[in-house]
Short mmCIF file of C-alpha atoms in Angstrom, two decimals:
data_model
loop_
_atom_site.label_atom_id
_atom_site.label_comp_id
_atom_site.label_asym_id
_atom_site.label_seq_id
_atom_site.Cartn_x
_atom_site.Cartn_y
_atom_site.Cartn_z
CA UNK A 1 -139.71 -215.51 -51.64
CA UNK A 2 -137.34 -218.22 -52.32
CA UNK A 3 -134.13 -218.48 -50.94
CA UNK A 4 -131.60 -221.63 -50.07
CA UNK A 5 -128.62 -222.07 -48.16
CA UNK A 6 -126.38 -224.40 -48.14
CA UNK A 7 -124.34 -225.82 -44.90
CA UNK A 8 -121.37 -228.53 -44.37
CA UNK A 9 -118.38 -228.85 -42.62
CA UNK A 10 -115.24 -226.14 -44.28
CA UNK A 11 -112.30 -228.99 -44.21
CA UNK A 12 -112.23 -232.40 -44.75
CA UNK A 13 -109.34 -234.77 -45.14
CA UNK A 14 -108.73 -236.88 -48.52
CA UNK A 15 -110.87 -240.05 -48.79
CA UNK A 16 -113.48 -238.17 -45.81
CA UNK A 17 -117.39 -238.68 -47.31
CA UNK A 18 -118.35 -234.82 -47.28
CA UNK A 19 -122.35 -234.28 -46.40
CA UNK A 20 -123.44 -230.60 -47.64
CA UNK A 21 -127.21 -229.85 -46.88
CA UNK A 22 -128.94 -227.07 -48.65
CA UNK A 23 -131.80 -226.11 -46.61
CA UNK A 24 -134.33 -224.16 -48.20
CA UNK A 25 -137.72 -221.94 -47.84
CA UNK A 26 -140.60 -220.47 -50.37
CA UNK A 27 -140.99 -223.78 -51.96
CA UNK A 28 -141.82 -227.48 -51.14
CA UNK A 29 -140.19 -230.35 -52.63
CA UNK A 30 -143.18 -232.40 -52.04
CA UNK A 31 -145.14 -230.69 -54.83
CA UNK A 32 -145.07 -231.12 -57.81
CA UNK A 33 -142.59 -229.27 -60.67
CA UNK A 34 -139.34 -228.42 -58.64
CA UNK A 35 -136.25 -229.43 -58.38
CA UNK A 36 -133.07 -229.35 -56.40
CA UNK A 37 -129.64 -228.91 -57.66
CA UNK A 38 -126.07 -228.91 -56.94
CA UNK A 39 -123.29 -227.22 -58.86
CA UNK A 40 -119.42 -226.39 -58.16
CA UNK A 41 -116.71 -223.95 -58.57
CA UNK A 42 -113.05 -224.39 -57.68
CA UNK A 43 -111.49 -221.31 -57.24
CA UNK A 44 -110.79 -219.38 -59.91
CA UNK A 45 -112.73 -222.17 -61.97
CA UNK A 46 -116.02 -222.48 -64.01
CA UNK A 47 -119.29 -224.30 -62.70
CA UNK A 48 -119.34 -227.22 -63.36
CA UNK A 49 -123.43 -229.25 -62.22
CA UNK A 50 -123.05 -232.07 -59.83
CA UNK A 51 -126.96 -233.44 -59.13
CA UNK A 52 -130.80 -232.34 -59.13
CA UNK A 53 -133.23 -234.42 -57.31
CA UNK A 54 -136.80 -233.26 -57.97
CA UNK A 55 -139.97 -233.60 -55.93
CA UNK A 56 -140.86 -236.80 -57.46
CA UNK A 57 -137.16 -238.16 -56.51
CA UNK A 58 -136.35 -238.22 -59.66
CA UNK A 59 -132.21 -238.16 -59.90
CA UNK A 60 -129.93 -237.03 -62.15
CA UNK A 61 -125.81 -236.77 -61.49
CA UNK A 62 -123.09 -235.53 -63.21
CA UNK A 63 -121.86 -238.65 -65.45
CA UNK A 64 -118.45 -238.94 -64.11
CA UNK A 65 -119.15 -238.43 -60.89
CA UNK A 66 -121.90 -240.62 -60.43
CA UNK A 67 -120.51 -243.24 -58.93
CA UNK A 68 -119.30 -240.48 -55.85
CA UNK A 69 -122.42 -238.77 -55.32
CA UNK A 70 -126.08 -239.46 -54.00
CA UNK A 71 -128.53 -236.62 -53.51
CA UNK A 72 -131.29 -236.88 -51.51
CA UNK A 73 -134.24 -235.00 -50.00
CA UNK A 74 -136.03 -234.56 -46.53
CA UNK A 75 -139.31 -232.88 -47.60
CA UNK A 76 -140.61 -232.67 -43.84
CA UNK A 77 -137.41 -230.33 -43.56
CA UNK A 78 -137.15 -228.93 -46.41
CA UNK A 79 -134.24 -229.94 -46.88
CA UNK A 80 -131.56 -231.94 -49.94
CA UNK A 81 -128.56 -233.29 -48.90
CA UNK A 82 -125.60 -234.55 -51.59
CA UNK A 83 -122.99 -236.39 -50.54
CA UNK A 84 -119.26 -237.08 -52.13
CA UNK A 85 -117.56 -239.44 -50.96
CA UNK A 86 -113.47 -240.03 -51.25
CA UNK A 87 -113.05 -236.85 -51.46
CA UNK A 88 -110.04 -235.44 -53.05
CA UNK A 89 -107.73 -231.59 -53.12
CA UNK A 90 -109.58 -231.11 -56.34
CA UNK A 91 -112.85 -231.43 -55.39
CA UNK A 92 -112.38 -228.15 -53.22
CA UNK A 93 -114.65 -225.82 -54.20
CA UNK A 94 -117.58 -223.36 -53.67
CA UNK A 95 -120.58 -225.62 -53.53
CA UNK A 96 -124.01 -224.01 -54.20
CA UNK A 97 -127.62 -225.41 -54.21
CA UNK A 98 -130.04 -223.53 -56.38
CA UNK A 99 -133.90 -224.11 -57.26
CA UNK A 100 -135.16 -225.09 -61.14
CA UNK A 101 -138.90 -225.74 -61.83
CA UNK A 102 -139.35 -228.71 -63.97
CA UNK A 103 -139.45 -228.55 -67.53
CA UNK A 104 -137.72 -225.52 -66.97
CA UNK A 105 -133.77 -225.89 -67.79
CA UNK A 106 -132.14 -223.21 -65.82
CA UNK A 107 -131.39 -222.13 -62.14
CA UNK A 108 -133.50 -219.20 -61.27
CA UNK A 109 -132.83 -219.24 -57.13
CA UNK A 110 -129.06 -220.21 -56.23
CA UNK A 111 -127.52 -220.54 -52.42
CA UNK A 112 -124.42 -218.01 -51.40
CA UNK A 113 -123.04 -221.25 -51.67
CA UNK A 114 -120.24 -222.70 -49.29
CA UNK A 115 -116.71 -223.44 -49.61
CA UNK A 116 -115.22 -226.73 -48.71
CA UNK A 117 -111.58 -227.27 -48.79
CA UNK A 118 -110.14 -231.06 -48.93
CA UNK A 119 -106.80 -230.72 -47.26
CA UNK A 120 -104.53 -233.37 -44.52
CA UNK B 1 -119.00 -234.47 -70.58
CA UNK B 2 -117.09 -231.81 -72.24
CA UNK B 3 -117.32 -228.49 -71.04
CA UNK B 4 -118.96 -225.90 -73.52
CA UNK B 5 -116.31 -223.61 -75.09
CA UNK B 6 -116.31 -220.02 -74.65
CA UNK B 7 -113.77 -217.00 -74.63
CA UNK B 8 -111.49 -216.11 -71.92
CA UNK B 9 -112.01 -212.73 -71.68
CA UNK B 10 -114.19 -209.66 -74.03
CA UNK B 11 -113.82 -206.50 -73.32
CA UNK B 12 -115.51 -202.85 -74.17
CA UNK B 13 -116.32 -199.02 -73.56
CA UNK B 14 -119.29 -197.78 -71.84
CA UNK B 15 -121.68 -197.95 -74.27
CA UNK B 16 -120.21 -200.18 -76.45
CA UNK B 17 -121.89 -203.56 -77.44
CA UNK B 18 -119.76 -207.02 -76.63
CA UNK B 19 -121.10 -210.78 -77.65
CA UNK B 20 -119.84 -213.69 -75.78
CA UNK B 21 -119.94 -216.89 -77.93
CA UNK B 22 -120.57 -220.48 -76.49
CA UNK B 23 -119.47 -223.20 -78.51
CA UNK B 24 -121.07 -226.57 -78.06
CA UNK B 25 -122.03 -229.94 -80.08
CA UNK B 26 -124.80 -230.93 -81.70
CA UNK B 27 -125.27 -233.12 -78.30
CA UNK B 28 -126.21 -230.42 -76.55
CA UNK B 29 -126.45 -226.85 -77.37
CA UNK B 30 -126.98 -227.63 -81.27
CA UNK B 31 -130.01 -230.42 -80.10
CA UNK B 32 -131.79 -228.38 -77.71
CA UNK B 33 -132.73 -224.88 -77.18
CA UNK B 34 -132.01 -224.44 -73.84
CA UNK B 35 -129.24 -222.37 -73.57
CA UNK B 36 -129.40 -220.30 -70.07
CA UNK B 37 -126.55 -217.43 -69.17
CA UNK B 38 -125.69 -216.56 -65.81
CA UNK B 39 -124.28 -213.20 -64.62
CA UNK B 40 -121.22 -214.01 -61.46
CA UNK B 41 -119.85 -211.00 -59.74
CA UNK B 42 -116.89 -211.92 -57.41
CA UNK B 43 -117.28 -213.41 -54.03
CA UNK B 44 -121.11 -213.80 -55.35
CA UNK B 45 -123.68 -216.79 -56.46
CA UNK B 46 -124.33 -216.96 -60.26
CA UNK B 47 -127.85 -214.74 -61.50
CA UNK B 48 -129.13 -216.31 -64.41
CA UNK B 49 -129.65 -213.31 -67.17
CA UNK B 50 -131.13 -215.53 -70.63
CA UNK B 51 -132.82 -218.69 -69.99
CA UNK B 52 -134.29 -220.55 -73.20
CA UNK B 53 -131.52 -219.24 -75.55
CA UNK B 54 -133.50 -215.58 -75.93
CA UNK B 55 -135.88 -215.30 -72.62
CA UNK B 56 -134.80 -212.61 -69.74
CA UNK B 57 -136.12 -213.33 -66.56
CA UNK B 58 -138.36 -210.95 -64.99
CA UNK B 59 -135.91 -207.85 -63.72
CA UNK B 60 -132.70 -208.35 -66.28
CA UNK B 61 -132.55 -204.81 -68.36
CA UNK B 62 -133.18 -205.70 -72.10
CA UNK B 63 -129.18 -205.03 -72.43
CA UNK B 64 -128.57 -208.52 -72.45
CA UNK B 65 -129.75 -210.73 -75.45
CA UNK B 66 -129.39 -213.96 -76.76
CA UNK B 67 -129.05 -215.98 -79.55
CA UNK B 68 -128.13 -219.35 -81.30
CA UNK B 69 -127.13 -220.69 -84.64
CA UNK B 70 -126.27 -224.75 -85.00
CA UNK B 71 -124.10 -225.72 -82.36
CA UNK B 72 -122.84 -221.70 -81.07
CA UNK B 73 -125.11 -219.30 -78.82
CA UNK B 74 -124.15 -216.41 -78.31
CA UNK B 75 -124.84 -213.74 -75.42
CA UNK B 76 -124.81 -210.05 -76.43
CA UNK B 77 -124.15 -207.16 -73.67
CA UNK B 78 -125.93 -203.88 -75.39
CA UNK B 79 -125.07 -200.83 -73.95
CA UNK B 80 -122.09 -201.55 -71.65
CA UNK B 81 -122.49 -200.37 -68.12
CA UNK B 82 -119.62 -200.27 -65.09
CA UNK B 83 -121.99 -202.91 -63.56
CA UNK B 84 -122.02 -205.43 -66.43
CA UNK B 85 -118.19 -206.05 -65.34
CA UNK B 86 -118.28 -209.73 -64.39
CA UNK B 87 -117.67 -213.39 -64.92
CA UNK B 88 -120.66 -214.99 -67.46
CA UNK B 89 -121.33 -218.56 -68.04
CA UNK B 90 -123.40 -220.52 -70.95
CA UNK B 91 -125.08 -223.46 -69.58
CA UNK B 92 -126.85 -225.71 -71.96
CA UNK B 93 -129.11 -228.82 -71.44
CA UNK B 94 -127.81 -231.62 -72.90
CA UNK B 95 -130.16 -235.07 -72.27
CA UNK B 96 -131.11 -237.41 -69.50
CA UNK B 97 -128.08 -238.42 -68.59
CA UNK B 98 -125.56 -235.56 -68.72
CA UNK B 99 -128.06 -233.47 -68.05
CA UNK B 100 -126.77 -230.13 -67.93
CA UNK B 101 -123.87 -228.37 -69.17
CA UNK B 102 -121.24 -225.38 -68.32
CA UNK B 103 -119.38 -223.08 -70.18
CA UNK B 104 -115.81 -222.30 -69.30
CA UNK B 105 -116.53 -218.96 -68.56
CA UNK B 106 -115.74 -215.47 -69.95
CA UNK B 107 -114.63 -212.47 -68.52
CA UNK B 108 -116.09 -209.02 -69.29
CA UNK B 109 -113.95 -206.02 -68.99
CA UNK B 110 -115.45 -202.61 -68.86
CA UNK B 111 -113.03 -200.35 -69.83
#
């Protein structure tokens, strides 16, 4: 059974770096053919995908936020971490993790997700 | 990175049938056919519903089909249930580097 969660602080302040880690179990990110990502939702908004690291680290990031965002993974924990930094009100949102296979080009396991607000 | 383009809002009777469109380019869901649909019920993580423009995953009632012609695929709700009232999103691969693609969302209203 596969199931992710993701966890992070609830507020940060504008220009904070915000460190969400999705922490996960039924799959390893050490073996080959899966993959990590990240996707958001500001409320009342649409999804919009952030990142996916997959087990052979190979990384992929939304376009305009690349420059913002690293994603990373701690296979010994099971464990990917993404990272935003100078953050801004707009980037609050629900953030969710959620599991693909490779070659495979949908999310078929998501997190409950978690919301972070950016407020002063 | 434009966000695909569907309607705000469908809406239809028990029973009734209701298509939501997804309107891309030819970037993205016109280049590839991997169209997914996800299923969000409020306060809820999305369910994907149609991966690989037609596939249902293992579990989703053969309600939900989908489609695609050129650069618009479609998602088509047979047999409208009280439990089919939720938010739906199109998601579409489009390439190494943007990767991946979301709709704008549409609404489904059971009446």
């Amino acid at each position: 059974q596969i199931t992710l969660k993701e966890s992070g602080p609830t507020l940060v302040k504008p220009t904070q770096t915000l460190t969400l880690t999705c922490t996960f179990s039924g799959f390893s990110l050490s073996s080959g053919g899966v993959g990590v990502g990240w996707i958001r939702q500001p409320p009342g908004k649409a999804l919009e995908w952030l990142a996916l690291i997959y087990w052979n680290d190979d990384k992929r990031y939304r376009p305009s936020l690349k420059s913002r965002l690293t994603i990373t993974k701690d296979t010994s924990k099971n464990q990917v971490v993404l990272t935003m930094t100078n953050m801004d009100p707009v980037d609050t949102a629900t953030y969710y993790c959620a599991h693909r296979r490779d070659f495979n080009y949908y999310f078929g396991y998501w997190g409950q997700g978690a919301l972070v607000t950016v407020s002063s | 990175q434009s966000a695909l383009t569907q309607p705000r809002s469908v809406s239809g009777s028990p029973g009734q049938s209701v298509t939501i469109s997804c309107t891309g380019t030819s970037s993205d869901v016109g280049n590839y056919n991997y169209v997914s649909w996800y299923q969000q019920h409020p306060g809820k993580a999305p369910k994907v519903m149609i991966y690989d423009v037609s596939k249902r995953p293992s579990g989703v009632p053969d309600r939900f089909s989908g489609s695609k012609s050129g650069n618009t695929a479609s998602l088509t709700i047979s047999g409208l249930q009280a439990e089919d009232e939720a938010d739906y999103y199109c998601c579409s691969y489009a390439g190494g580097y943007t990767f991946d693609v979301f709709g704008t969302g549409t609404e489904v209203t059971v009446l």
